[in-house]
Amino acid sequence: MRTALDFTPLFRSTVGFDRMLGALEAATRATGSDNWPPYDIVRTGQDEYRIDMAVAGVDQADITITQERNTLTVTGHRNEEPVGQVEYLHRGIAGRGFERQFELVDHVNVVNASLVNGLLTIKLHRELPEAMKPRRIEIRSKADPVPARIEALETAA
């Protein structure tokens, strides 16, 4: 049994966290019943990530990876052998198609993807724009000369 979480109090007391809280609400509503295909999410560096998906029997041409805004979608299907050509005595390898979505934080992009020995590897990198990186603010004293641009703004006000 899942318990629905109410994030309303957090919406009232925070500013700018609405996307994160919305993602948390979506995660609590998500149906997690389908575990196919199995996958790992690995952090390989400070801003480097990797998604490994076990896609045994699926050919590279049958997998599509798309990134639209902050959603990474991986879809695939396994080509079935024509009916009547083979008789399965035991069928343990899943042959169904799949679609797996991953929510990505802002500024995370796919670097590359590869398929080796049935393991799909998607490498991700987070690249913060220069404007979002921490910067040091210089503290001036009254004796320091004011740059002309700032002086013009101060006199206009």
PDB file of C-alpha atoms in Angstrom:
ATOM      1  CA  MET A   1       0.000   0.000   0.000  1.00  0.00           C
ATOM      2  CA  ARG A   2       1.290   3.436  -0.933  1.00  0.00           C
ATOM      3  CA  THR A   3       0.658   6.494   1.138  1.00  0.00           C
ATOM      4  CA  ALA A   4       0.063   9.736  -0.743  1.00  0.00           C
ATOM      5  CA  LEU A   5       2.278  12.512   0.545  1.00  0.00           C
ATOM      6  CA  ASP A   6       0.935  16.036   0.788  1.00  0.00           C
ATOM      7  CA  PHE A   7       3.550  18.616  -0.195  1.00  0.00           C
ATOM      8  CA  THR A   8       1.185  21.585   0.217  1.00  0.00           C
ATOM      9  CA  PRO A   9       2.892  22.907   3.374  1.00  0.00           C
ATOM     10  CA  LEU A  10       6.222  22.922   1.553  1.00  0.00           C
ATOM     11  CA  PHE A  11       4.736  24.866  -1.369  1.00  0.00           C
ATOM     12  CA  ARG A  12       3.581  27.531   1.094  1.00  0.00           C
ATOM     13  CA  SER A  13       6.958  27.970   2.770  1.00  0.00           C
ATOM     14  CA  THR A  14       9.467  27.673  -0.073  1.00  0.00           C
ATOM     15  CA  VAL A  15      10.281  29.771  -3.097  1.00  0.00           C
ATOM     16  CA  GLY A  16      11.675  28.306  -6.298  1.00  0.00           C
ATOM     17  CA  PHE A  17      11.385  24.659  -5.258  1.00  0.00           C
ATOM     18  CA  ASP A  18       8.102  24.053  -7.098  1.00  0.00           C
ATOM     19  CA  ARG A  19       9.720  21.943  -9.858  1.00  0.00           C
ATOM     20  CA  MET A  20      11.475  19.722  -7.333  1.00  0.00           C
ATOM     21  CA  LEU A  21       8.318  19.284  -5.272  1.00  0.00           C
ATOM     22  CA  GLY A  22       6.368  18.574  -8.447  1.00  0.00           C
ATOM     23  CA  ALA A  23       8.897  15.874  -9.351  1.00  0.00           C
ATOM     24  CA  LEU A  24       8.519  14.351  -5.870  1.00  0.00           C
ATOM     25  CA  GLU A  25       4.735  14.317  -6.245  1.00  0.00           C
ATOM     26  CA  ALA A  26       5.057  12.665  -9.672  1.00  0.00           C
ATOM     27  CA  ALA A  27       7.400  10.052  -8.226  1.00  0.00           C
ATOM     28  CA  THR A  28       4.904   9.138  -5.522  1.00  0.00           C
ATOM     29  CA  ARG A  29       2.165   8.750  -8.153  1.00  0.00           C
ATOM     30  CA  ALA A  30       4.311   6.714 -10.553  1.00  0.00           C
ATOM     31  CA  THR A  31       3.429   3.098 -10.985  1.00  0.00           C
ATOM     32  CA  GLY A  32       6.515   1.055 -10.283  1.00  0.00           C
ATOM     33  CA  SER A  33       5.069  -2.337 -11.175  1.00  0.00           C
ATOM     34  CA  ASP A  34       7.075  -2.922 -14.370  1.00  0.00           C
ATOM     35  CA  ASN A  35      10.730  -3.628 -13.698  1.00  0.00           C
ATOM     36  CA  TRP A  36      11.641  -4.398 -17.305  1.00  0.00           C
ATOM     37  CA  PRO A  37      14.321  -3.808 -18.361  1.00  0.00           C
ATOM     38  CA  PRO A  38      16.475  -3.843 -15.237  1.00  0.00           C
ATOM     39  CA  TYR A  39      18.807  -0.857 -14.924  1.00  0.00           C
ATOM     40  CA  ASP A  40      21.420   0.805 -12.728  1.00  0.00           C
ATOM     41  CA  ILE A  41      22.062   4.516 -12.238  1.00  0.00           C
ATOM     42  CA  VAL A  42      25.697   5.199 -11.385  1.00  0.00           C
ATOM     43  CA  ARG A  43      27.431   8.405 -10.368  1.00  0.00           C
ATOM     44  CA  THR A  44      30.890   8.281 -11.949  1.00  0.00           C
ATOM     45  CA  GLY A  45      32.091  11.792 -11.021  1.00  0.00           C
ATOM     46  CA  GLN A  46      30.904  15.054  -9.543  1.00  0.00           C
ATOM     47  CA  ASP A  47      28.890  15.936 -12.658  1.00  0.00           C
ATOM     48  CA  GLU A  48      29.055  12.583 -14.486  1.00  0.00           C
ATOM     49  CA  TYR A  49      26.410   9.859 -14.454  1.00  0.00           C
ATOM     50  CA  ARG A  50      25.773   6.600 -16.250  1.00  0.00           C
ATOM     51  CA  ILE A  51      22.630   4.548 -16.823  1.00  0.00           C
ATOM     52  CA  ASP A  52      23.198   0.839 -17.531  1.00  0.00           C
ATOM     53  CA  MET A  53      20.238  -1.147 -18.880  1.00  0.00           C
ATOM     54  CA  ALA A  54      20.188  -4.911 -19.444  1.00  0.00           C
ATOM     55  CA  VAL A  55      18.552  -5.317 -22.854  1.00  0.00           C
ATOM     56  CA  ALA A  56      19.481  -8.885 -23.779  1.00  0.00           C
ATOM     57  CA  GLY A  57      18.367  -9.878 -27.251  1.00  0.00           C
ATOM     58  CA  VAL A  58      17.520  -6.339 -28.378  1.00  0.00           C
ATOM     59  CA  ASP A  59      19.462  -5.093 -31.387  1.00  0.00           C
ATOM     60  CA  GLN A  60      20.974  -1.604 -31.510  1.00  0.00           C
ATOM     61  CA  ALA A  61      18.669  -0.670 -34.400  1.00  0.00           C
ATOM     62  CA  ASP A  62      15.635  -1.539 -32.264  1.00  0.00           C
ATOM     63  CA  ILE A  63      16.469   0.908 -29.436  1.00  0.00           C
ATOM     64  CA  THR A  64      15.559   4.592 -29.508  1.00  0.00           C
ATOM     65  CA  ILE A  65      16.923   7.103 -27.008  1.00  0.00           C
ATOM     66  CA  THR A  66      15.386  10.583 -26.928  1.00  0.00           C
ATOM     67  CA  GLN A  67      15.858  13.535 -24.616  1.00  0.00           C
ATOM     68  CA  GLU A  68      13.118  16.128 -24.522  1.00  0.00           C
ATOM     69  CA  ARG A  69      13.736  18.874 -22.006  1.00  0.00           C
ATOM     70  CA  ASN A  70      14.277  17.081 -18.696  1.00  0.00           C
ATOM     71  CA  THR A  71      12.959  13.670 -19.721  1.00  0.00           C
ATOM     72  CA  LEU A  72      15.153  10.906 -21.102  1.00  0.00           C
ATOM     73  CA  THR A  73      13.143   8.157 -22.801  1.00  0.00           C
ATOM     74  CA  VAL A  74      14.549   4.786 -23.827  1.00  0.00           C
ATOM     75  CA  THR A  75      12.299   2.569 -25.966  1.00  0.00           C
ATOM     76  CA  GLY A  76      12.997  -0.750 -27.578  1.00  0.00           C
ATOM     77  CA  HIS A  77      11.517  -3.942 -28.904  1.00  0.00           C
ATOM     78  CA  ARG A  78      12.875  -7.381 -29.569  1.00  0.00           C
ATOM     79  CA  ASN A  79      12.309  -8.908 -32.984  1.00  0.00           C
ATOM     80  CA  GLU A  80      10.306 -12.072 -32.554  1.00  0.00           C
ATOM     81  CA  GLU A  81      10.983 -15.147 -34.583  1.00  0.00           C
ATOM     82  CA  PRO A  82       8.127 -15.968 -36.952  1.00  0.00           C
ATOM     83  CA  VAL A  83       5.485 -18.217 -35.424  1.00  0.00           C
ATOM     84  CA  GLY A  84       5.848 -21.826 -36.431  1.00  0.00           C
ATOM     85  CA  GLN A  85       9.588 -21.702 -37.193  1.00  0.00           C
ATOM     86  CA  VAL A  86      10.660 -22.558 -33.634  1.00  0.00           C
ATOM     87  CA  GLU A  87       9.132 -24.421 -30.729  1.00  0.00           C
ATOM     88  CA  TYR A  88      10.024 -23.084 -27.296  1.00  0.00           C
ATOM     89  CA  LEU A  89      10.440 -25.738 -24.624  1.00  0.00           C
ATOM     90  CA  HIS A  90      11.087 -23.028 -22.035  1.00  0.00           C
ATOM     91  CA  ARG A  91      10.805 -19.276 -22.529  1.00  0.00           C
ATOM     92  CA  GLY A  92      12.631 -17.329 -19.785  1.00  0.00           C
ATOM     93  CA  ILE A  93      14.076 -14.392 -21.733  1.00  0.00           C
ATOM     94  CA  ALA A  94      11.622 -11.527 -21.885  1.00  0.00           C
ATOM     95  CA  GLY A  95      10.754 -10.587 -25.436  1.00  0.00           C
ATOM     96  CA  ARG A  96       8.369  -7.714 -24.869  1.00  0.00           C
ATOM     97  CA  GLY A  97       8.965  -4.133 -25.866  1.00  0.00           C
ATOM     98  CA  PHE A  98       9.743  -1.517 -23.287  1.00  0.00           C
ATOM     99  CA  GLU A  99       9.711   2.182 -22.587  1.00  0.00           C
ATOM    100  CA  ARG A 100      11.642   3.555 -19.630  1.00  0.00           C
ATOM    101  CA  GLN A 101      11.652   7.243 -18.698  1.00  0.00           C
ATOM    102  CA  PHE A 102      14.118   9.079 -16.498  1.00  0.00           C
ATOM    103  CA  GLU A 103      13.576  12.580 -15.135  1.00  0.00           C
ATOM    104  CA  LEU A 104      16.750  14.620 -15.471  1.00  0.00           C
ATOM    105  CA  VAL A 105      17.657  17.716 -13.512  1.00  0.00           C
ATOM    106  CA  ASP A 106      18.275  20.925 -15.478  1.00  0.00           C
ATOM    107  CA  HIS A 107      21.464  21.058 -17.545  1.00  0.00           C
ATOM    108  CA  VAL A 108      22.005  17.271 -17.647  1.00  0.00           C
ATOM    109  CA  ASN A 109      22.569  16.043 -21.186  1.00  0.00           C
ATOM    110  CA  VAL A 110      23.340  12.741 -22.844  1.00  0.00           C
ATOM    111  CA  VAL A 111      27.009  12.537 -23.845  1.00  0.00           C
ATOM    112  CA  ASN A 112      26.829   9.199 -25.669  1.00  0.00           C
ATOM    113  CA  ALA A 113      25.275   5.752 -25.649  1.00  0.00           C
ATOM    114  CA  SER A 114      26.656   2.329 -26.456  1.00  0.00           C
ATOM    115  CA  LEU A 115      25.386  -1.252 -26.598  1.00  0.00           C
ATOM    116  CA  VAL A 116      27.898  -3.974 -25.734  1.00  0.00           C
ATOM    117  CA  ASN A 117      27.053  -7.590 -24.831  1.00  0.00           C
ATOM    118  CA  GLY A 118      23.382  -6.799 -24.138  1.00  0.00           C
ATOM    119  CA  LEU A 119      24.187  -3.873 -21.821  1.00  0.00           C
ATOM    120  CA  LEU A 120      23.018  -0.438 -22.965  1.00  0.00           C
ATOM    121  CA  THR A 121      25.171   2.284 -21.410  1.00  0.00           C
ATOM    122  CA  ILE A 122      24.042   5.921 -21.517  1.00  0.00           C
ATOM    123  CA  LYS A 123      26.547   8.497 -20.283  1.00  0.00           C
ATOM    124  CA  LEU A 124      25.238  11.774 -18.887  1.00  0.00           C
ATOM    125  CA  HIS A 125      26.981  15.023 -17.987  1.00  0.00           C
ATOM    126  CA  ARG A 126      25.723  18.000 -16.009  1.00  0.00           C
ATOM    127  CA  GLU A 127      27.051  21.269 -17.397  1.00  0.00           C
ATOM    128  CA  LEU A 128      26.124  24.321 -15.378  1.00  0.00           C
ATOM    129  CA  PRO A 129      26.011  27.586 -17.320  1.00  0.00           C
ATOM    130  CA  GLU A 130      28.584  30.148 -16.234  1.00  0.00           C
ATOM    131  CA  ALA A 131      25.827  32.344 -14.771  1.00  0.00           C
ATOM    132  CA  MET A 132      24.808  29.555 -12.354  1.00  0.00           C
ATOM    133  CA  LYS A 133      28.299  28.759 -11.086  1.00  0.00           C
ATOM    134  CA  PRO A 134      29.319  30.247  -7.753  1.00  0.00           C
ATOM    135  CA  ARG A 135      31.209  33.507  -8.076  1.00  0.00           C
ATOM    136  CA  ARG A 136      33.044  35.652  -5.600  1.00  0.00           C
ATOM    137  CA  ILE A 137      31.646  39.109  -4.942  1.00  0.00           C
ATOM    138  CA  GLU A 138      34.229  41.777  -4.245  1.00  0.00           C
ATOM    139  CA  ILE A 139      33.591  43.977  -1.211  1.00  0.00           C
ATOM    140  CA  ARG A 140      34.440  47.610  -1.780  1.00  0.00           C
ATOM    141  CA  SER A 141      35.057  50.332   0.726  1.00  0.00           C
ATOM    142  CA  LYS A 142      33.798  53.904   0.345  1.00  0.00           C
ATOM    143  CA  ALA A 143      37.339  55.016  -0.518  1.00  0.00           C
ATOM    144  CA  ASP A 144      37.504  52.724  -3.569  1.00  0.00           C
ATOM    145  CA  PRO A 145      36.670  54.441  -6.850  1.00  0.00           C
ATOM    146  CA  VAL A 146      33.252  53.475  -8.217  1.00  0.00           C
ATOM    147  CA  PRO A 147      33.294  52.114 -11.800  1.00  0.00           C
ATOM    148  CA  ALA A 148      31.699  54.543 -14.265  1.00  0.00           C
ATOM    149  CA  ARG A 149      28.875  52.134 -15.157  1.00  0.00           C
ATOM    150  CA  ILE A 150      27.786  51.737 -11.516  1.00  0.00           C
ATOM    151  CA  GLU A 151      28.199  55.474 -10.849  1.00  0.00           C
ATOM    152  CA  ALA A 152      25.843  56.261 -13.750  1.00  0.00           C
ATOM    153  CA  LEU A 153      23.229  53.871 -12.318  1.00  0.00           C
ATOM    154  CA  GLU A 154      23.526  55.393  -8.837  1.00  0.00           C
ATOM    155  CA  THR A 155      23.091  58.968 -10.128  1.00  0.00           C
ATOM    156  CA  ALA A 156      20.087  57.981 -12.283  1.00  0.00           C
ATOM    157  CA  ALA A 157      18.249  56.609  -9.243  1.00  0.00           C
TER     158      ALA A 157
END
